[in-house]
Amino acid sequence: MAGDLHSRFAASFARYAERTLVEAAGRAWSYAEIEVLSARLASRLGELGVVPGERVLVQTDKSVETLLLYFAVVRTGAIYLPLNVDYTEAELEYFASDATPVLAVCREGDEPLFERIGKGRVAVRTLAALFANLPEAQAPPAPRQPQDIAAILYTSGTTGKPKGAMLTQRNLVANGETLIELWRFTSEDRLIHALPIFHVHGLFVAVHCVLLSGASMVFLEKFESGAVIELMARSTVLMGVPTFYIRLLADLRFTRKAAANMRLFVSGSAPLSADIHRAFEARCGHRVLERYGMTETGMLTSNPYDGERRAGYVGPPLPDVELRIAEFETGVVLAQGEVGIVEVRGPNIFAGYWQMPEKTAAEFRPDGFFITGDMGFIDTDGSVQLVGREKDLIISGGLNVYPAEVEALLDDRADVAEAAVIGVPHPDFGEAVVAVVQPAGRFDADMVREEMRRDLAAFKVPKRIIVLDELPRNTMGKIQKKLLREQYANLFEA
Ligand code: MLC
Ligand code: AMP
């Protein structure tokens, strides 16, 4: 089988031509229709200078048109660069200047913003403008090699600016093919697609599993438990973050009967608590299949389809992934059962960070293993348990927030002497962002949150700001975050 994404997509477009690929807002699109529309859209992209290797930056709402744009970009051989719709101008400016796209596709009304941050060097279009009078001609697919970059997805870091993870054609094909086999996807499947399509989870894991297996999916603009439960009667698979499962359990309409037609519930992007895992099975009779992945790596481990899906475990590594546990500082590989940093190697591991060779080198061992920053151990049965993170990262509702970024914004303010940003348990989001602030003079927490909203995506803005006269420090003067986490552990008690 060819090693590039478009060839794999094309094989499915041909084989499942008359079948439905996607349904949204009461309309269905067949594989053949999607192929033709994306090929015509690729012609339009060609008119705008989109050629192999160039970046196309995309900040649009979830829709079939956005999906078509992804397929069209893949067809042109250009690099797809999707962005969270929640990002603010300050955040977008960085992505645009770092990635230097030839084209930015944005929402209606955002054209002036993108013109501004593109500094006149970027073509700016809305989806409506791209699709207006679509050329009849279907652009020929650009030949691509397995090592060519197909997408760049930005991830933040403990220090410094966000890094663009470069995912190759081979990365995406390999992971997709592994997953359809492991999770037994067939053309009889129908996936409830309620995730955003600007992350690895909703875009690559969900869409590729469907497309490579000839299955179909229903696009929901966002997760809403009622709509998801209603769709279960004529669907077979749901993929979600733990918050989806927490919200389903909170909805009394979610019953064994409601889930009777479903064959698989997959959870990932954040830890699914063992309690939720058990409560879910008790409610509907299905054991959630938890898997573990990262933007840089795609999926790494998965609980088995057959066999025990262990609560609190993310399962053994995927068949083509090598996974080991090492000592963080030295890289010395640890014995089975010992807790250390998770390191991985395989065809799904990214090609590095866009224009950051030093940062890339720092995150790989000399023998090619990528250092994930997650802490865990391997159990006697080969299953991995994650026990924490070496990186100072909060995962809220499946979205990553790096405290350093939020702290920097607070520390810059005249009314803040110093701030510590921590993650605390939250009944809905798993973890919630909380800021503990030592003010400098008059301080109005509500106003500060409102002002932060201008520079930060909503999910990064602290759900609560706690004011202390003095932040707890150790003898070296370093803020004791661990102490703060313990102190505020019950802040959002359900
Ligand atoms: C929204 N808000 C969040 C939030 N999502 N706050 C914290 N954490 C989140 N995840 C904000 C909203 O903007 C709003 O702010 C307020 O919180 C209440 O929002 P809501 O209506 O409850 O949120 P909702 O729109 O229902 O979204 C919640 C969610 C969504 C969990 C459904 O965040 C989601 O779909 N998350 C999935 C993210 C994902 O796909 N992750 C995969 C990354 S890939 P305000 O200010 O307006 O009140 C990856 C690799 C891997 O990690 O392994 O998969
Ligand atoms: P991202 O940068 O958004 O790709 O987030 C990747 C991080 O999400 C990983 O490094 C893990 O810390 C976390 N993650 C993903 N899946 C799981 C899971 N099943 N359990 C615990 N953490 C997870």
Coordinates of C-alpha atoms and ligand atoms in Angstrom, one line a residue:
M1 CA 0.0 0.0 0.0
A2 CA 1.3 3.5 -0.9
G3 CA 2.8 5.4 2.0
D4 CA 1.1 8.7 1.4
L5 CA -2.2 9.9 2.9
H6 CA -3.9 10.9 -0.4
S7 CA -3.3 7.5 -1.9
R8 CA -4.9 5.9 1.1
F9 CA -7.8 8.3 1.0
A10 CA -8.2 7.8 -2.8
A11 CA -8.4 4.0 -2.3
S12 CA -11.3 4.5 0.1
F13 CA -13.0 7.1 -2.1
A14 CA -13.0 4.5 -5.0
R15 CA -13.8 1.4 -3.0
Y16 CA -16.7 2.9 -1.0
A17 CA -17.8 5.4 -3.6
E18 CA -21.6 5.2 -3.0
R19 CA -21.5 4.8 0.7
T20 CA -22.0 7.7 3.1
L21 CA -18.8 9.1 4.5
V22 CA -20.2 12.0 6.6
E23 CA -23.6 13.2 7.8
A24 CA -24.1 16.7 9.2
A25 CA -27.1 18.9 9.8
G26 CA -29.4 16.3 8.2
R27 CA -27.4 15.9 5.0
A28 CA -25.3 13.0 3.9
W29 CA -22.2 13.1 1.7
S30 CA -21.0 10.0 -0.1
Y31 CA -17.3 9.0 -0.5
A32 CA -17.6 9.9 -4.2
E33 CA -19.1 13.3 -3.5
I34 CA -16.4 14.1 -1.0
E35 CA -13.7 13.1 -3.4
V36 CA -15.0 15.3 -6.3
L37 CA -15.6 18.3 -4.0
S38 CA -12.2 18.1 -2.4
A39 CA -10.5 17.7 -5.8
R40 CA -12.3 20.8 -7.1
L41 CA -11.4 22.6 -3.9
A42 CA -7.8 21.6 -4.5
S43 CA -8.0 23.4 -7.8
R44 CA -9.1 26.6 -6.0
L45 CA -6.2 26.2 -3.6
G46 CA -3.9 25.8 -6.5
E47 CA -5.1 29.2 -7.9
L48 CA -4.1 30.7 -4.5
G49 CA -0.6 29.5 -4.6
V50 CA -1.0 26.4 -2.4
V51 CA 1.7 24.0 -3.6
P52 CA 3.5 21.0 -2.0
G53 CA 5.2 22.0 1.3
E54 CA 3.5 25.3 1.8
R55 CA 1.4 25.8 4.9
V56 CA -2.4 26.4 5.0
L57 CA -3.5 27.8 8.3
V58 CA -7.1 27.0 9.2
Q59 CA -9.2 28.5 11.9
T60 CA -12.8 27.6 11.0
D61 CA -15.8 26.1 12.7
K62 CA -16.4 22.4 12.6
S63 CA -18.2 21.6 9.3
V64 CA -18.1 19.3 6.3
E65 CA -16.5 22.2 4.4
T66 CA -13.6 22.3 6.9
L67 CA -13.2 18.5 6.4
L68 CA -13.2 19.0 2.7
L69 CA -10.5 21.7 3.1
Y70 CA -8.4 19.1 5.0
F71 CA -8.8 16.6 2.2
A72 CA -8.1 19.2 -0.4
V73 CA -4.9 20.4 1.3
V74 CA -3.7 16.8 1.5
R75 CA -4.4 16.4 -2.2
T76 CA -2.3 19.5 -3.1
G77 CA 0.6 18.1 -1.0
A78 CA 0.6 21.2 1.1
I79 CA 0.8 21.2 4.9
Y80 CA -2.4 21.4 6.9
L81 CA -2.3 23.6 10.0
P82 CA -5.5 23.6 12.0
L83 CA -6.0 26.0 15.0
N84 CA -8.3 26.0 17.9
V85 CA -11.2 28.3 17.2
D86 CA -10.9 29.7 20.7
Y87 CA -7.4 31.3 20.1
T88 CA -7.2 35.0 20.4
E89 CA -5.4 37.5 18.2
A90 CA -2.3 37.5 20.4
E91 CA -2.1 33.7 20.1
L92 CA -2.8 33.7 16.4
E93 CA -0.2 36.3 15.6
Y94 CA 2.5 33.9 16.8
F95 CA 1.2 31.0 14.8
A96 CA 1.0 33.0 11.6
S97 CA 4.5 34.5 12.0
D98 CA 6.1 31.2 12.9
A99 CA 4.4 29.1 10.2
T100 CA 4.4 31.7 7.4
P101 CA 1.4 30.2 5.6
V102 CA 0.6 31.1 2.0
L103 CA -3.1 30.9 2.8
A104 CA -5.2 31.5 5.9
V105 CA -8.7 30.2 6.0
C106 CA -10.8 31.9 8.7
R107 CA -14.3 32.5 9.9
E108 CA -16.7 35.1 8.4
G109 CA -15.8 38.5 9.9
D110 CA -12.2 37.5 10.9
E111 CA -10.7 38.5 7.5
P112 CA -9.4 41.9 8.8
L113 CA -7.7 40.2 11.8
F114 CA -6.0 37.6 9.5
E115 CA -5.0 40.3 7.0
R116 CA -3.4 42.2 9.9
I117 CA -1.5 39.3 11.3
G118 CA -0.6 38.1 7.8
K119 CA 1.0 41.5 7.2
G120 CA -0.1 41.4 3.6
R121 CA 1.9 38.3 2.8
V122 CA -0.8 35.8 3.3
A123 CA -3.9 35.2 1.1
V124 CA -7.0 35.3 3.4
R125 CA -10.2 33.6 2.6
T126 CA -13.3 32.3 4.4
L127 CA -14.7 28.9 3.6
A128 CA -17.6 30.6 1.8
A129 CA -15.2 32.5 -0.4
L130 CA -13.2 29.3 -1.2
F131 CA -16.2 27.4 -2.2
A132 CA -17.8 30.2 -4.3
N133 CA -17.9 29.2 -8.0
L134 CA -15.7 26.2 -7.4
P135 CA -13.7 25.3 -10.5
E136 CA -15.1 22.3 -12.4
A137 CA -11.6 20.9 -12.9
Q138 CA -10.3 18.4 -10.4
A139 CA -6.7 19.1 -9.4
P140 CA -4.4 16.1 -9.9
P141 CA -3.0 14.8 -6.6
A142 CA 0.5 15.9 -5.9
P143 CA 2.9 12.9 -5.5
R144 CA 4.2 12.7 -1.9
Q145 CA 6.8 10.7 -0.1
P146 CA 6.3 9.0 3.3
Q147 CA 8.7 11.4 5.0
D148 CA 7.0 14.6 3.6
I149 CA 5.2 16.7 6.2
A150 CA 1.4 16.5 6.0
A151 CA 0.4 18.6 8.9
I152 CA 1.7 20.8 11.6
L153 CA -0.1 20.9 15.0
Y154 CA 1.0 23.4 17.6
T155 CA 1.5 22.3 21.1
S156 CA 2.7 24.5 24.0
G157 CA 5.5 23.8 26.2
T158 CA 6.7 24.2 29.8
T159 CA 8.9 27.0 28.6
G160 CA 8.9 29.3 25.7
K161 CA 6.6 29.6 22.7
P162 CA 4.3 26.9 21.3
K163 CA 6.0 24.4 19.0
G164 CA 4.7 23.2 15.7
A165 CA 4.8 19.4 15.7
M166 CA 5.5 18.2 12.1
L167 CA 3.6 15.1 11.3
T168 CA 4.6 13.2 8.2
Q169 CA 2.5 11.3 5.7
R170 CA 3.9 8.1 7.1
N171 CA 3.1 9.0 10.7
L172 CA -0.6 9.5 9.9
V173 CA -1.0 6.5 7.6
A174 CA 0.8 4.1 10.0
N175 CA -1.2 5.2 13.0
G176 CA -4.5 5.1 11.1
E177 CA -3.9 1.6 9.8
T178 CA -2.9 0.3 13.1
L179 CA -5.9 1.7 14.9
I180 CA -8.6 0.4 12.4
E181 CA -7.2 -3.1 12.9
L182 CA -6.9 -2.8 16.6
W183 CA -10.3 -1.3 17.2
R184 CA -11.9 -3.5 14.4
F185 CA -13.3 -0.7 12.3
T186 CA -15.3 -1.9 9.2
S187 CA -17.5 -0.3 6.6
E188 CA -20.5 -1.2 8.8
D189 CA -19.4 1.3 11.5
R190 CA -20.9 4.6 12.2
L191 CA -19.0 6.9 14.5
I192 CA -20.5 9.7 16.5
H193 CA -18.1 12.5 15.9
A194 CA -18.5 15.1 18.7
L195 CA -14.8 16.2 19.0
P196 CA -13.3 19.3 17.6
I197 CA -11.4 18.7 14.3
F198 CA -8.3 20.8 15.1
H199 CA -6.6 18.2 17.3
V200 CA -5.0 14.8 16.7
H201 CA -7.9 13.1 18.4
G202 CA -10.9 14.5 16.4
L203 CA -9.0 15.0 13.1
F204 CA -6.6 12.1 12.7
V205 CA -7.8 9.4 15.1
A206 CA -11.5 9.8 14.4
V207 CA -11.5 10.8 10.8
H208 CA -8.8 8.4 9.6
C209 CA -10.4 5.4 11.4
V210 CA -13.6 6.2 9.5
L211 CA -12.1 7.0 6.1
L212 CA -9.5 4.2 6.0
S213 CA -12.1 1.5 6.9
G214 CA -15.0 2.7 4.7
A215 CA -17.1 3.6 7.7
S216 CA -19.3 6.6 8.2
M217 CA -19.6 9.4 10.8
V218 CA -22.1 11.9 12.0
F219 CA -20.6 15.3 12.7
L220 CA -21.9 17.2 15.7
E221 CA -20.6 20.7 16.0
K222 CA -19.8 20.0 19.7
F223 CA -20.4 17.5 22.4
E224 CA -24.0 17.7 23.8
S225 CA -25.1 14.6 25.7
G226 CA -28.7 14.6 24.5
A227 CA -27.7 14.6 20.9
V228 CA -25.0 12.0 21.4
I229 CA -27.4 9.7 23.3
E230 CA -30.1 10.0 20.6
L231 CA -27.6 9.1 17.9
M232 CA -26.5 5.9 19.7
A233 CA -29.5 3.9 18.4
R234 CA -28.1 4.1 14.9
S235 CA -24.4 4.4 15.6
T236 CA -21.6 2.0 16.7
V237 CA -18.6 3.9 18.0
L238 CA -18.0 7.0 20.1
M239 CA -14.6 8.6 20.6
G240 CA -14.2 11.1 23.4
V241 CA -12.3 12.8 26.2
P242 CA -13.1 11.8 29.8
T243 CA -15.4 14.8 30.1
F244 CA -17.7 13.2 27.5
Y245 CA -18.1 10.1 29.7
I246 CA -18.6 12.2 32.8
R247 CA -21.3 14.1 31.1
L248 CA -23.0 11.0 29.7
L249 CA -23.1 9.6 33.2
A250 CA -24.7 12.8 34.5
D251 CA -27.5 12.4 31.9
L252 CA -30.3 10.1 33.1
R253 CA -31.3 9.4 29.5
F254 CA -28.0 7.4 29.1
T255 CA -29.0 3.8 29.8
R256 CA -28.2 0.3 28.8
K257 CA -31.0 0.5 26.3
A258 CA -29.7 3.7 24.8
A259 CA -26.3 2.2 24.3
A260 CA -27.5 -1.2 23.0
N261 CA -26.5 -0.7 19.4
M262 CA -23.0 0.7 20.3
R263 CA -20.0 -1.6 20.0
L264 CA -17.2 0.6 21.2
F265 CA -16.5 3.6 23.5
V266 CA -13.0 5.0 23.2
S267 CA -11.5 7.5 25.7
G268 CA -8.3 9.4 25.6
S269 CA -6.4 12.8 25.7
A270 CA -6.7 12.9 29.5
P271 CA -6.8 10.3 32.3
L272 CA -10.2 8.5 32.7
S273 CA -10.6 7.9 36.4
A274 CA -11.1 4.3 37.5
D275 CA -14.4 5.4 39.2
I276 CA -15.8 6.7 35.9
H277 CA -14.7 3.6 34.1
R278 CA -16.6 1.4 36.6
A279 CA -19.6 3.6 36.8
F280 CA -19.8 3.6 33.0
E281 CA -19.9 -0.2 32.8
A282 CA -22.4 -0.4 35.6
R283 CA -24.7 2.0 33.8
C284 CA -24.6 0.7 30.2
G285 CA -22.7 -2.6 30.2
H286 CA -19.8 -1.3 28.1
R287 CA -16.2 -1.1 29.3
V288 CA -14.7 2.0 27.9
L289 CA -11.5 1.3 25.9
E290 CA -8.9 3.8 27.1
R291 CA -5.9 4.7 25.0
Y292 CA -3.1 7.1 25.3
G293 CA -1.5 9.4 22.8
M294 CA 0.1 12.8 22.1
T295 CA 0.1 15.4 19.4
E296 CA 3.7 14.6 18.6
T297 CA 3.1 10.8 18.4
G298 CA -0.4 10.0 17.6
M299 CA -1.7 7.0 19.5
L300 CA 0.9 5.1 21.6
T301 CA -1.0 2.5 23.7
S302 CA -4.4 1.1 23.8
N303 CA -6.4 -1.3 26.0
P304 CA -7.2 -4.5 24.0
Y305 CA -10.4 -4.9 22.0
D306 CA -10.7 -8.4 23.2
G307 CA -9.3 -9.1 26.6
E308 CA -9.4 -7.0 29.7
R309 CA -9.8 -3.3 29.5
R310 CA -8.3 -2.3 32.8
A311 CA -9.6 0.7 34.7
G312 CA -6.8 3.2 35.3
Y313 CA -4.5 1.6 32.7
V314 CA -3.9 2.9 29.1
G315 CA -3.0 -0.6 27.8
P316 CA 0.1 -2.1 26.1
P317 CA 1.9 -0.2 23.3
L318 CA 0.4 -0.5 19.8
P319 CA 2.0 -3.3 17.8
D320 CA 4.3 -1.0 15.9
V321 CA 5.3 1.2 18.9
E322 CA 8.3 0.5 21.1
L323 CA 7.8 1.9 24.6
R324 CA 10.1 1.9 27.5
I325 CA 10.4 3.5 31.0
A326 CA 13.5 5.5 31.8
E327 CA 15.0 7.7 34.4
F328 CA 14.3 11.2 33.3
E329 CA 17.7 12.9 34.0
T330 CA 20.0 10.1 32.8
G331 CA 17.9 8.2 30.3
V332 CA 18.8 4.9 32.0
V333 CA 16.2 2.4 31.1
L334 CA 14.3 1.1 34.1
A335 CA 13.1 -2.4 34.9
Q336 CA 9.5 -3.6 34.5
G337 CA 7.4 -2.2 37.3
E338 CA 9.6 0.8 38.1
V339 CA 8.1 4.3 37.7
G340 CA 9.9 6.7 35.3
I341 CA 9.5 8.7 32.1
V342 CA 7.7 7.1 29.2
E343 CA 9.8 7.0 26.0
V344 CA 8.6 5.9 22.6
R345 CA 9.8 5.0 19.1
G346 CA 7.9 4.0 16.0
P347 CA 6.5 4.9 12.6
N348 CA 4.0 7.3 14.2
I349 CA 6.5 9.5 16.0
F350 CA 6.7 13.0 14.5
A351 CA 9.6 14.4 12.5
G352 CA 10.4 17.3 14.9
Y353 CA 9.3 20.8 15.7
W354 CA 8.9 23.3 12.9
Q355 CA 12.1 25.3 12.6
M356 CA 13.3 24.3 16.1
P357 CA 16.1 21.8 15.7
E358 CA 17.4 22.4 19.3
K359 CA 14.1 21.9 20.9
T360 CA 13.6 18.8 18.8
A361 CA 17.0 17.3 19.7
A362 CA 16.3 18.0 23.4
E363 CA 13.2 15.8 23.4
F364 CA 14.8 12.8 21.7
R365 CA 17.3 10.3 23.2
P366 CA 20.3 9.6 20.9
D367 CA 18.8 6.2 19.9
G368 CA 15.7 7.9 18.6
F369 CA 13.3 7.5 21.5
F370 CA 11.0 10.4 22.1
I371 CA 10.7 11.6 25.7
T372 CA 7.0 12.1 26.3
G373 CA 7.1 13.9 29.6
D374 CA 4.6 11.5 31.1
M375 CA 5.5 9.4 34.1
G376 CA 4.4 5.8 34.3
F377 CA 5.3 2.1 34.7
I378 CA 4.7 -1.1 32.8
D379 CA 2.7 -3.8 34.7
T380 CA 3.5 -7.5 34.6
D381 CA 0.9 -8.0 31.8
G382 CA 2.6 -5.3 29.6
S383 CA -0.1 -2.7 30.3
V384 CA 1.0 0.8 31.0
Q385 CA -0.2 2.9 33.9
L386 CA 0.4 6.7 33.8
V387 CA 1.0 8.1 37.2
G388 CA 1.7 11.7 36.6
R389 CA 3.6 14.1 34.4
E390 CA 7.1 15.4 34.5
K391 CA 6.0 18.4 32.5
D392 CA 4.1 21.1 34.3
L393 CA 0.9 20.7 32.4
I394 CA -2.8 20.9 33.2
I395 CA -5.2 18.9 31.1
S396 CA -8.7 20.4 31.3
G397 CA -11.5 18.7 29.4
G398 CA -8.8 17.1 27.1
L399 CA -7.2 20.5 26.4
N400 CA -3.6 21.3 27.5
V401 CA -2.8 24.4 29.5
Y402 CA 0.7 25.2 30.4
P403 CA 0.8 27.1 33.7
A404 CA 3.9 29.0 32.5
E405 CA 1.9 30.8 29.8
V406 CA -0.9 31.8 32.2
E407 CA 1.6 32.8 34.9
A408 CA 3.5 35.0 32.5
L409 CA 0.3 36.9 31.6
L410 CA -0.5 37.5 35.3
D411 CA 3.0 38.3 36.3
D412 CA 3.1 41.1 33.6
R413 CA 0.2 42.9 35.3
A414 CA 0.8 45.9 37.6
D415 CA -1.7 44.6 40.1
V416 CA 0.1 41.2 40.5
A417 CA 3.3 40.7 42.5
E418 CA 3.5 37.0 41.6
A419 CA 1.2 34.2 40.5
A420 CA 1.2 30.5 40.6
V421 CA -1.1 28.6 38.3
I422 CA -2.1 25.0 39.2
G423 CA -4.5 22.3 38.1
V424 CA -7.0 21.1 40.7
P425 CA -9.5 18.2 40.4
H426 CA -12.7 19.2 38.7
P427 CA -15.8 17.0 38.5
D428 CA -16.5 17.9 34.8
F429 CA -13.2 18.9 33.3
G430 CA -11.0 16.4 35.2
E431 CA -8.6 19.2 36.1
A432 CA -9.4 22.9 36.2
V433 CA -7.0 25.8 35.9
V434 CA -6.7 27.9 39.1
A435 CA -4.5 30.9 39.7
V436 CA -3.2 31.7 43.2
V437 CA -2.1 35.3 43.2
Q438 CA -0.1 37.6 45.5
P439 CA -1.5 41.0 44.6
A440 CA 0.4 44.3 44.3
G441 CA -2.1 46.8 45.5
R442 CA -5.8 46.7 44.6
F443 CA -6.9 43.5 43.0
D444 CA -10.3 42.6 41.4
A445 CA -10.3 38.9 40.5
D446 CA -13.4 39.1 38.2
M447 CA -12.0 42.0 36.3
V448 CA -8.6 40.3 35.9
R449 CA -10.3 37.1 34.5
E450 CA -12.2 39.3 32.1
E451 CA -9.1 41.0 30.9
M452 CA -7.2 37.7 30.6
R453 CA -9.9 36.5 28.3
R454 CA -8.8 39.1 25.7
D455 CA -5.3 37.5 25.4
L456 CA -6.0 33.9 26.2
A457 CA -8.3 31.2 24.8
A458 CA -11.2 30.7 27.2
F459 CA -10.1 27.2 28.3
K460 CA -6.8 28.6 29.6
V461 CA -8.4 31.3 31.7
P462 CA -8.4 30.3 35.4
K463 CA -11.8 29.2 36.5
R464 CA -10.9 30.7 39.9
I465 CA -8.4 33.2 41.1
I466 CA -7.4 32.9 44.8
V467 CA -5.8 35.8 46.5
L468 CA -3.2 35.3 49.1
D469 CA -1.1 37.9 51.0
E470 CA 1.9 35.7 50.6
L471 CA 2.6 32.7 48.3
P472 CA 4.1 29.7 50.2
R473 CA 7.7 29.3 49.4
N474 CA 10.5 26.9 50.2
T475 CA 13.8 28.0 51.7
M476 CA 15.1 28.7 48.2
G477 CA 12.2 31.1 47.7
K478 CA 10.6 28.9 45.1
I479 CA 6.8 28.8 45.2
Q480 CA 5.5 25.5 46.6
K481 CA 2.9 24.5 44.0
K482 CA 2.5 21.0 45.5
L483 CA 1.4 22.6 48.7
L484 CA -1.1 24.8 46.9
R485 CA -2.4 21.8 44.9
E486 CA -3.0 20.0 48.2
Q487 CA -4.6 23.0 49.8
Y488 CA -7.1 23.6 47.0
A489 CA -7.7 20.0 46.1
N490 CA -11.4 20.3 47.1
L491 CA -12.1 23.6 45.6
F492 CA -14.5 22.2 43.0
E493 CA -15.8 19.3 45.1
A494 CA -18.9 17.9 43.3
Ligands
MLC1 C1 -14.6 24.8 27.1 N1 -14.3 25.6 28.1 C2 -13.3 24.9 28.8 C3 -13.1 23.7 28.1 N2 -13.9 23.7 27.0 N3 -12.7 25.2 30.0 C4 -11.8 24.4 30.4 N4 -11.5 23.2 29.8 C5 -12.1 22.9 28.6 N5 -11.8 21.8 28.0 C6 -14.8 26.9 28.6 C7 -15.8 27.5 27.6 O1 -15.1 28.3 26.7 C8 -16.6 28.2 28.6 O2 -16.0 29.4 28.9 C9 -16.7 27.4 29.8 O3 -15.5 26.7 29.8 C10 -17.8 26.4 29.9 O4 -17.8 25.6 28.7 P1 -18.7 24.4 28.4 O5 -20.0 24.8 27.6 O6 -18.9 23.5 29.6 O7 -17.7 23.6 27.4 P2 -18.1 22.8 26.1 O8 -18.2 23.7 25.0 O9 -19.2 21.9 26.4 O10 -16.7 22.0 25.9 C11 -16.2 21.1 26.8 C12 -15.6 19.9 26.1 C13 -14.6 20.5 25.0 C14 -14.9 19.0 27.0 C15 -16.7 19.2 25.4 O11 -13.6 21.3 25.7 C16 -14.0 19.4 24.2 O12 -14.6 19.0 23.2 N6 -12.8 19.0 24.5 C17 -12.1 18.0 23.7 C18 -10.7 18.5 23.4 C19 -10.0 17.6 22.5 O13 -10.4 17.2 21.4 N7 -8.8 17.2 22.9 C20 -7.9 16.3 22.2 C21 -6.5 16.9 22.1 S1 -5.5 15.7 21.2 P3 -16.7 30.8 29.1 O14 -15.6 31.7 29.4 O15 -17.4 31.1 27.8 O16 -17.7 30.5 30.3 C22 -4.6 14.9 22.4 C23 -3.9 13.7 22.0 C24 -4.7 12.5 22.5 O17 -4.7 15.3 23.5 O18 -4.2 11.6 23.2 O19 -5.8 12.5 22.1
AMP2 P1 -1.5 16.8 23.6 O1 -0.3 17.6 23.8 O2 -2.7 17.6 23.6 O3 -1.3 15.9 22.5 O4 -1.6 16.0 25.0 C1 -0.9 14.8 25.2 C2 -0.9 14.5 26.6 O5 -2.2 14.1 27.0 C3 0.0 13.2 26.9 O6 1.3 13.6 27.0 C4 -0.7 12.8 28.2 O7 -0.1 13.5 29.3 C5 -2.1 13.1 28.1 N1 -2.9 11.9 27.7 C6 -3.4 11.5 26.6 N2 -4.1 10.4 26.7 C7 -4.1 10.1 28.0 C8 -4.7 9.0 28.8 N3 -5.4 8.1 28.3 N4 -4.4 9.1 30.1 C9 -3.7 10.0 30.7 N5 -3.1 11.0 30.0 C10 -3.4 11.1 28.7

